[in-house]
PDB file of C-alpha atoms in Angstrom:
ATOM      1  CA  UNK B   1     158.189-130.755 211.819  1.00 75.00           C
ATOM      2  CA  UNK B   2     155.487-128.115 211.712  1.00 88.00           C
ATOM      3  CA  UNK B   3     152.481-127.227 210.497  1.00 92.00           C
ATOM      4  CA  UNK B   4     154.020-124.916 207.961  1.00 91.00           C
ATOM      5  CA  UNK B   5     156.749-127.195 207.109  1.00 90.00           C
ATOM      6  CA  UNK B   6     154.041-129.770 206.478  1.00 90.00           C
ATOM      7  CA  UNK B   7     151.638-127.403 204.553  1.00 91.00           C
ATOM      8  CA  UNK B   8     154.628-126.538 202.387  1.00 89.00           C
ATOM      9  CA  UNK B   9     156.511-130.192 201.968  1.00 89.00           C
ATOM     10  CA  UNK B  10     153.219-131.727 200.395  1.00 89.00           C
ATOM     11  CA  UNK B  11     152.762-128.526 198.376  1.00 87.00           C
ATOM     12  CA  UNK B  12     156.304-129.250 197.241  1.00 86.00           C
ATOM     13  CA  UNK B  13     155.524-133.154 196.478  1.00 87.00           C
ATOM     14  CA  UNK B  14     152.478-132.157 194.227  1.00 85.00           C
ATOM     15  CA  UNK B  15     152.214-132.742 191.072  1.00 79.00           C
ATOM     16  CA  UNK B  16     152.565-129.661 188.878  1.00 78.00           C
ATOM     17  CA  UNK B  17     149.702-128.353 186.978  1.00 77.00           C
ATOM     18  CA  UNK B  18     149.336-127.362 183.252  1.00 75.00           C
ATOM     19  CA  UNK B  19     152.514-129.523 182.372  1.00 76.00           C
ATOM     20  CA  UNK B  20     151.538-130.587 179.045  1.00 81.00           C
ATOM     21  CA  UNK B  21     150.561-127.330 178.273  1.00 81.00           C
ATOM     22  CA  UNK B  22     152.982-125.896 175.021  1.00 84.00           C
ATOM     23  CA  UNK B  23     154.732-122.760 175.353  1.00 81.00           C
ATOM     24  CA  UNK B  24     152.565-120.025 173.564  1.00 81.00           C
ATOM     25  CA  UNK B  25     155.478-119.541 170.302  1.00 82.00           C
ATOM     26  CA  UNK B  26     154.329-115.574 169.714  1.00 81.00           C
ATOM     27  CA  UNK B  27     152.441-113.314 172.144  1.00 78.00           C
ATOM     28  CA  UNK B  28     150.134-110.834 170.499  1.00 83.00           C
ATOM     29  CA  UNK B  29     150.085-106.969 171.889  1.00 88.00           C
ATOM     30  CA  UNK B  30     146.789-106.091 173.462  1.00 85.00           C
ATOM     31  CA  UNK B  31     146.925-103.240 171.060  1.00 90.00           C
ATOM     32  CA  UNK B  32     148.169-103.824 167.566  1.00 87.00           C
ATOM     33  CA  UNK B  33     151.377-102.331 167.167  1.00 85.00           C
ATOM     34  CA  UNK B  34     152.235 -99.613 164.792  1.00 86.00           C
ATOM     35  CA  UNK B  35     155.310 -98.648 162.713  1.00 89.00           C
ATOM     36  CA  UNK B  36     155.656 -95.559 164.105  1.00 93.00           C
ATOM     37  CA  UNK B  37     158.938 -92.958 163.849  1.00 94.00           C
ATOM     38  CA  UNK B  38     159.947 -91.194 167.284  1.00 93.00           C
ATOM     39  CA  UNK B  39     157.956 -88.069 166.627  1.00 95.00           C
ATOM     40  CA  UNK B  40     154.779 -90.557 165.972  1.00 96.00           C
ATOM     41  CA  UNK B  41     155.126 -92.075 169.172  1.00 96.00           C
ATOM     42  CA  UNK B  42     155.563 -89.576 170.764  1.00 97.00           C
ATOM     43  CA  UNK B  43     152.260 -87.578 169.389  1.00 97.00           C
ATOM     44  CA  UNK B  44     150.824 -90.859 170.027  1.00 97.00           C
ATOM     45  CA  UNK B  45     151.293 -90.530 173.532  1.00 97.00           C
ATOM     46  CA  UNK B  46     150.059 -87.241 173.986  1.00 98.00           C
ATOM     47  CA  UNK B  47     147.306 -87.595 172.252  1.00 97.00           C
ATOM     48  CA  UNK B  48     146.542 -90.931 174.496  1.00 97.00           C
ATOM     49  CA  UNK B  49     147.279 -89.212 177.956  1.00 97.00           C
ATOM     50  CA  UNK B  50     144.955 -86.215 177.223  1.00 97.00           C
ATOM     51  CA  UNK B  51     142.327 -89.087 176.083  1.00 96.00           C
ATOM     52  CA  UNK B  52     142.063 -90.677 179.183  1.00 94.00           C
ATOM     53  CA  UNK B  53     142.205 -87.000 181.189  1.00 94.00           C
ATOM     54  CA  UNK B  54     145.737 -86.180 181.460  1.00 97.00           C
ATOM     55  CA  UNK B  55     147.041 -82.660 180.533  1.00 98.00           C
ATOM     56  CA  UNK B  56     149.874 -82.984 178.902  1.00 98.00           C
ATOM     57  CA  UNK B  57     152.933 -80.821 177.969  1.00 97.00           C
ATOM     58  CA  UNK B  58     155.870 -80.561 175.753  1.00 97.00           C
ATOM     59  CA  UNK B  59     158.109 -77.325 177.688  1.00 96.00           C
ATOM     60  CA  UNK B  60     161.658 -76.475 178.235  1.00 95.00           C
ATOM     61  CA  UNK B  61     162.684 -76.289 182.289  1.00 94.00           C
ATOM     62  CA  UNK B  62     161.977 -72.854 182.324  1.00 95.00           C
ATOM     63  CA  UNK B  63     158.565 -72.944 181.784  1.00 96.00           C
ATOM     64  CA  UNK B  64     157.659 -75.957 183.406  1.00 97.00           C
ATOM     65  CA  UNK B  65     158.640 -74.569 186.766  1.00 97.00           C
ATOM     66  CA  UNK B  66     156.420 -71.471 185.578  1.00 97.00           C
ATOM     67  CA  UNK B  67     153.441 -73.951 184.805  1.00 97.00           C
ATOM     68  CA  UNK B  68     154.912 -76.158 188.123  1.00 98.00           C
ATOM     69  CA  UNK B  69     154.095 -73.183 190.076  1.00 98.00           C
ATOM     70  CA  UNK B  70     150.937 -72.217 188.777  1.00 97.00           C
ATOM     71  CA  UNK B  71     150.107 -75.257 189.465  1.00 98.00           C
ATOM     72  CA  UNK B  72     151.023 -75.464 193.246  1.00 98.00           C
ATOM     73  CA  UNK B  73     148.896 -71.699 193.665  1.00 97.00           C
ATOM     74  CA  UNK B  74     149.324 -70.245 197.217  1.00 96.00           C
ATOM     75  CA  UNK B  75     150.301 -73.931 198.435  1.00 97.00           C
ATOM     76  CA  UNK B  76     153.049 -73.557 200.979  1.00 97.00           C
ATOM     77  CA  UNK B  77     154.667 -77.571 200.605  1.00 97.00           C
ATOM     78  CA  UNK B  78     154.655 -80.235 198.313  1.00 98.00           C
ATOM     79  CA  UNK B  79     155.257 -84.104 197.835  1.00 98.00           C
ATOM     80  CA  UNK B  80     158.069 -85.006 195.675  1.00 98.00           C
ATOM     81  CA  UNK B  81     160.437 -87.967 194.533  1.00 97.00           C
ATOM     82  CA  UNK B  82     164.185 -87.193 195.741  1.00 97.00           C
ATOM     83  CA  UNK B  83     165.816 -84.137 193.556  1.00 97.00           C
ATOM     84  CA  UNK B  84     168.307 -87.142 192.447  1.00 96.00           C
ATOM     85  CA  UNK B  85     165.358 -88.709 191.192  1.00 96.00           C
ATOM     86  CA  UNK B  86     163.908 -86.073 188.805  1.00 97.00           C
ATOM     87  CA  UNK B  87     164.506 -85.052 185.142  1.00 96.00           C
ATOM     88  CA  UNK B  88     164.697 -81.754 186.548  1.00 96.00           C
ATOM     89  CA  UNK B  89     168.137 -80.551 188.052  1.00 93.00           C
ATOM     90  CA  UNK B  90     167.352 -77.846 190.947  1.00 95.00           C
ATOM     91  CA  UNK B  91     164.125 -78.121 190.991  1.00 97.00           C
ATOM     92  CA  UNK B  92     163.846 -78.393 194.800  1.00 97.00           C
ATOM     93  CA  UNK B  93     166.586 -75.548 195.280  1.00 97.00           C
ATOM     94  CA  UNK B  94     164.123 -73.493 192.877  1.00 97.00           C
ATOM     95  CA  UNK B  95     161.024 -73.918 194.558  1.00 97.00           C
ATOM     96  CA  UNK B  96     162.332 -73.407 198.591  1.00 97.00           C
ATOM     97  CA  UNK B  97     163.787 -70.012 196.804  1.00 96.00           C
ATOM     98  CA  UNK B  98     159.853 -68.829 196.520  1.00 96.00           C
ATOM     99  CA  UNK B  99     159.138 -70.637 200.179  1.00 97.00           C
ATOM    100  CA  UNK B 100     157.400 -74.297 198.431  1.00 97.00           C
ATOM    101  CA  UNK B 101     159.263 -76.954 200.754  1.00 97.00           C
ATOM    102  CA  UNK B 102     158.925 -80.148 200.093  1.00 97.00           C
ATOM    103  CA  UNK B 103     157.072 -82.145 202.671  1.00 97.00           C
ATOM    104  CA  UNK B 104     157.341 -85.567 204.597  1.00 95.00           C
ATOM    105  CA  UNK B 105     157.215 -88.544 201.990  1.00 91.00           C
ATOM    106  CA  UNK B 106     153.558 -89.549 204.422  1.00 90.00           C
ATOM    107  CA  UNK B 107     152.207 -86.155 204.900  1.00 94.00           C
ATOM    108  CA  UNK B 108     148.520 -86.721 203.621  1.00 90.00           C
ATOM    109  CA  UNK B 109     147.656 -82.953 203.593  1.00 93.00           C
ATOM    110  CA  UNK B 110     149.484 -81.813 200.764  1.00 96.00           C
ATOM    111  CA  UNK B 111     147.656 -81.062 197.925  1.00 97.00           C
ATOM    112  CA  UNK B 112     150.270 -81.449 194.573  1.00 98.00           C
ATOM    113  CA  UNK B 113     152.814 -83.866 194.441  1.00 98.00           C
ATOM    114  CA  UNK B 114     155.397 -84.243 191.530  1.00 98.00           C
ATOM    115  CA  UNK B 115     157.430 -87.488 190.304  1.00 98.00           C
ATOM    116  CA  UNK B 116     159.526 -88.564 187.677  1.00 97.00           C
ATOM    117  CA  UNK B 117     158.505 -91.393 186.099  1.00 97.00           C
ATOM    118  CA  UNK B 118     160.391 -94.710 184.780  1.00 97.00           C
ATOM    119  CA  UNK B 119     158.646 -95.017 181.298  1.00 97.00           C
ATOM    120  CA  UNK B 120     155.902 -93.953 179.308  1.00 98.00           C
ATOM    121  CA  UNK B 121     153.759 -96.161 177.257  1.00 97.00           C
ATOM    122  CA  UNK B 122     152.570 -94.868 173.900  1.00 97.00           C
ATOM    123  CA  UNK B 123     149.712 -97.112 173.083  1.00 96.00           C
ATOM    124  CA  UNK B 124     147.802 -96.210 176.151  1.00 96.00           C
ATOM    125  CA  UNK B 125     148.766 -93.186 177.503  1.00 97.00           C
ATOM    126  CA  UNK B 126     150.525 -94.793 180.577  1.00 98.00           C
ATOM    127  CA  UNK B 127     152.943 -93.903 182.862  1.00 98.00           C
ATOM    128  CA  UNK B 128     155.305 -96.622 184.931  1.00 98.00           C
ATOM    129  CA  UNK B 129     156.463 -95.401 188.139  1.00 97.00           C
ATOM    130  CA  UNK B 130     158.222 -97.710 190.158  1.00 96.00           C
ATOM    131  CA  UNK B 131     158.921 -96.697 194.031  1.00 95.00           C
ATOM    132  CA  UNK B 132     162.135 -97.315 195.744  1.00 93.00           C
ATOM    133  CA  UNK B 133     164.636 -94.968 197.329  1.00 93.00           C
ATOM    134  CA  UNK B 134     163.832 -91.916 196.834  1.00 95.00           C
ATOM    135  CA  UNK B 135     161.210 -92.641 194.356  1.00 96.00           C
ATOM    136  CA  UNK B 136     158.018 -92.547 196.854  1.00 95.00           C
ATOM    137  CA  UNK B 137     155.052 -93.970 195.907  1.00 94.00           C
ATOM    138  CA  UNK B 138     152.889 -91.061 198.365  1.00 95.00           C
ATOM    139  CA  UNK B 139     153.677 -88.290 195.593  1.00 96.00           C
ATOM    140  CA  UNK B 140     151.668 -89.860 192.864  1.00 96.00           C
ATOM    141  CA  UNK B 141     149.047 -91.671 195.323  1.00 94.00           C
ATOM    142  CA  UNK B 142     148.223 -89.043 198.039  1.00 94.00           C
ATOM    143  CA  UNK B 143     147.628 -85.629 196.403  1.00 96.00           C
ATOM    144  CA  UNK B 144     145.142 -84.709 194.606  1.00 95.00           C
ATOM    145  CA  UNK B 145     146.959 -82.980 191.755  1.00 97.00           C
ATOM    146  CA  UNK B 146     150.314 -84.814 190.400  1.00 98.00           C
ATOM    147  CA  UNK B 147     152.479 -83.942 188.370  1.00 98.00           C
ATOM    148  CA  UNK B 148     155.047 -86.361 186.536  1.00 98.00           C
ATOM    149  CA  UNK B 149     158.461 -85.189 184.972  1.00 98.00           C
ATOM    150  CA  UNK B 150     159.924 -86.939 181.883  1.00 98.00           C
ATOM    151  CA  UNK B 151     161.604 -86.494 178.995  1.00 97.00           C
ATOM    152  CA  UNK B 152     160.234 -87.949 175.493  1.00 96.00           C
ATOM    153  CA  UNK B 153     162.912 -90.646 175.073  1.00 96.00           C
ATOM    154  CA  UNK B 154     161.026 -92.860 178.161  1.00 97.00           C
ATOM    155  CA  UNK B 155     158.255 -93.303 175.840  1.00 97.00           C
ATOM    156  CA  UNK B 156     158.033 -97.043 174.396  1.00 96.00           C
ATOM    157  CA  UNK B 157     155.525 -98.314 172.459  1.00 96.00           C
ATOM    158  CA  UNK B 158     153.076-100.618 174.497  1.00 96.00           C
ATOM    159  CA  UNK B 159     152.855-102.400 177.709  1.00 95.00           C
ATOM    160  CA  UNK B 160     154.426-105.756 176.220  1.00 94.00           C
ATOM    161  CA  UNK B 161     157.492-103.696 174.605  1.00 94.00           C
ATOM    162  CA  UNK B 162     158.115-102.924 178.115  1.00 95.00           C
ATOM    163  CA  UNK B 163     157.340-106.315 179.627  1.00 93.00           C
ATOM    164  CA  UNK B 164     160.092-107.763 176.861  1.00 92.00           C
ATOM    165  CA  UNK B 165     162.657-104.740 178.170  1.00 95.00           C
ATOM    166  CA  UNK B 166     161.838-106.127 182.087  1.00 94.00           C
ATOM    167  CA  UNK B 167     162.452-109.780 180.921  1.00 92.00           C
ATOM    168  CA  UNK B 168     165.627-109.300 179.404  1.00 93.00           C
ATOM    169  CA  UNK B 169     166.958-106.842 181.861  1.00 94.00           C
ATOM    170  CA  UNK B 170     166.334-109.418 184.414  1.00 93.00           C
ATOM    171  CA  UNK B 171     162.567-107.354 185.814  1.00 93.00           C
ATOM    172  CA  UNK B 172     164.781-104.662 187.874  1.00 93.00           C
ATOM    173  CA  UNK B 173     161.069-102.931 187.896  1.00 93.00           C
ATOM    174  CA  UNK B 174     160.210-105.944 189.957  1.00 90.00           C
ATOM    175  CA  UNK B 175     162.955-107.262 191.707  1.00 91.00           C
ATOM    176  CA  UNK B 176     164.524-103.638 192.752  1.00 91.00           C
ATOM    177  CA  UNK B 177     161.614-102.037 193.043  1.00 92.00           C
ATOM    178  CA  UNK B 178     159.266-101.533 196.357  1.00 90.00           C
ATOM    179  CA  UNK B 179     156.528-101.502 193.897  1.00 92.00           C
ATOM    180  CA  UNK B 180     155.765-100.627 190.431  1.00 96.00           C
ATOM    181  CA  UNK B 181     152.630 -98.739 189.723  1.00 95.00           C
ATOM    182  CA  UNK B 182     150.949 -98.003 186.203  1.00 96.00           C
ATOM    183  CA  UNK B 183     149.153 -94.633 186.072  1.00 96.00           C
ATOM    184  CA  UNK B 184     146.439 -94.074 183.424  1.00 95.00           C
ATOM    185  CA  UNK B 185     144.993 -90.922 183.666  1.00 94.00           C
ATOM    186  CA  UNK B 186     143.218 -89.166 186.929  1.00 94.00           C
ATOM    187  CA  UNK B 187     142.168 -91.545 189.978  1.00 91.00           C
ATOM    188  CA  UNK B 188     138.164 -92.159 188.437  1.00 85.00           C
ATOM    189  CA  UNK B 189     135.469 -94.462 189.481  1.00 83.00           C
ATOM    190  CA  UNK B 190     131.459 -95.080 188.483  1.00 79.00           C
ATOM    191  CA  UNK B 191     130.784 -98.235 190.748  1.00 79.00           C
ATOM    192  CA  UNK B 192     127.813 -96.107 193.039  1.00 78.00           C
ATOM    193  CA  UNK B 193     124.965 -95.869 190.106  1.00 79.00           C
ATOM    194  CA  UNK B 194     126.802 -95.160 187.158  1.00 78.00           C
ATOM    195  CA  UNK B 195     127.998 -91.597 188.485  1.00 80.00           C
ATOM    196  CA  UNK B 196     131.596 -90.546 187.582  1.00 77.00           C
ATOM    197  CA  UNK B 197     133.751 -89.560 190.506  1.00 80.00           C
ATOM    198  CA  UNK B 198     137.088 -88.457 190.374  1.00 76.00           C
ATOM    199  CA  UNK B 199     139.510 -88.753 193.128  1.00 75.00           C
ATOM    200  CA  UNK B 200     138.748 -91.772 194.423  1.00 76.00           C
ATOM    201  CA  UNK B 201     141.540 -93.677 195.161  1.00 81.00           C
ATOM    202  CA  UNK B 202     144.096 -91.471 193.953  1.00 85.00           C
ATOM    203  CA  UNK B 203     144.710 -88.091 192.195  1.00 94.00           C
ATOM    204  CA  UNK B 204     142.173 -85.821 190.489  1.00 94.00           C
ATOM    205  CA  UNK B 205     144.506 -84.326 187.884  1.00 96.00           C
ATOM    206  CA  UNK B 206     147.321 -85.951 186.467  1.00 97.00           C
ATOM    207  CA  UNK B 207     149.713 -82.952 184.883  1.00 98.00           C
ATOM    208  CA  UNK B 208     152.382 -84.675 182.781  1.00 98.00           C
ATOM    209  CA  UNK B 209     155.201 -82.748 181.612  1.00 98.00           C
ATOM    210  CA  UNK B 210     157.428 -83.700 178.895  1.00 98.00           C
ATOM    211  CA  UNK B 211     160.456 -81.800 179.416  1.00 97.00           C
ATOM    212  CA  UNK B 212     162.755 -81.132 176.463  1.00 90.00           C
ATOM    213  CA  UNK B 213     166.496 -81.471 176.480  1.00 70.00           C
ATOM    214  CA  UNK B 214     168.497 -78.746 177.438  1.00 54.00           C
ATOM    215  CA  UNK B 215     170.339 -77.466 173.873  1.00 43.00           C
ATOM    216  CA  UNK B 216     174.185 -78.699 173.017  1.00 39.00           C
ATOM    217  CA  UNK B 217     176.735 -76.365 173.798  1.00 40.00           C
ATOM    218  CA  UNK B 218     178.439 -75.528 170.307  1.00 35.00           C
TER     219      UNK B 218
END
């Protein structure tokens, strides 16, 4: 036997902590939840993302790819989650048409980088990406401008509405996931004497785009 297996077998023959502790019967929401309709949450959520520094959108694909490119300037590339992966179909097609390609998933130069994101929580403004194939974690991390596709029906109410949706489904966001990241506004610190800086460790602008649904055929 070795040192590990040792290490590990008297870990294993401990006696487990916090036993007699009883199950907590009802977990309270770090924010009080509200009884709100779908057009309430979703106003909710806006108004939360733009609190904490996100600008925030409600646009039809058409103009989102006009705002998209205003966006991305005289910028020649940009990160981006797989086209499979976005709420936006052709989106990559659209911008190599106007000579935007989309860069390597670990190219730190680029300066925008767009996502789609997994949910949206309404309570704080939050955005859930989790990174996996084709879903790279670089595009929201790396550039310093990122912008997130969604559509409005992602949003749910809080971060323990979502926690209960993990649980049940089994926590796909943790189990199938490379890693799951929640984004609350721009990249910020004031550690170094109180000063503000954005940018830090992440993005300076977070752009989020709620796309609306394309209208029903009659």
């Amino acid at each position: 036997m070795n040192a590990r297996d040792k290490i590990l077998g008297k870990l294993r023959e401990a006696r487990r902590p916090f036993t007699e502790v009883e199950p907590i019967p009802e977990r309270r929401h770090m924010i009080p939840r509200q009884d709100l309709n779908t057009r309430q949450q979703l106003q909710l959520f806006i108004d939360e993302a733009e609190a904490v520094g996100c600008f925030v959108y409600q646009l039809d694909q058409n103009a989102a790819f006009e705002q998209i490119m205003e966006l991305i300037g005289d910028d020649q590339s940009v990160l981006s989650w797989a086209q499979s992966q976005l709420p936006f179909a052709g989106l990559h097609g659209m911008l190599e048409s106007l000579g935007v390609s989309v860069a390597e998933h670990s190219d730190g130069d680029v300066r925008v980088g767009i996502s789609g994101v997994n949910a949206a929580l309404a309570a704080t403004g939050s955005l859930v990406l989790e990174s996996g194939a084709g879903r790279y974690r670089s595009a929201s991390l790396l550039p310093d401008v990122h912008i997130a596709l969604m559509r409005a029906e992602q949003i749910r109410p809080d971060l323990e509405t979502w926690q209960e949706a993990q649980k049940d489904a089994g926590y796909p966001a943790f189990t199938e996931s490379s890693n799951t990241t929640l984004i609350t506004g721009p990249s910020k610190t004031a550690d170094i004497a109180h000063q503000l800086v954005k940018g830090a460790h992440g993005p300076r602008e977070v752009h989020v785009m709620i796309l609306e649904s394309a209208p029903q055929e009659a």
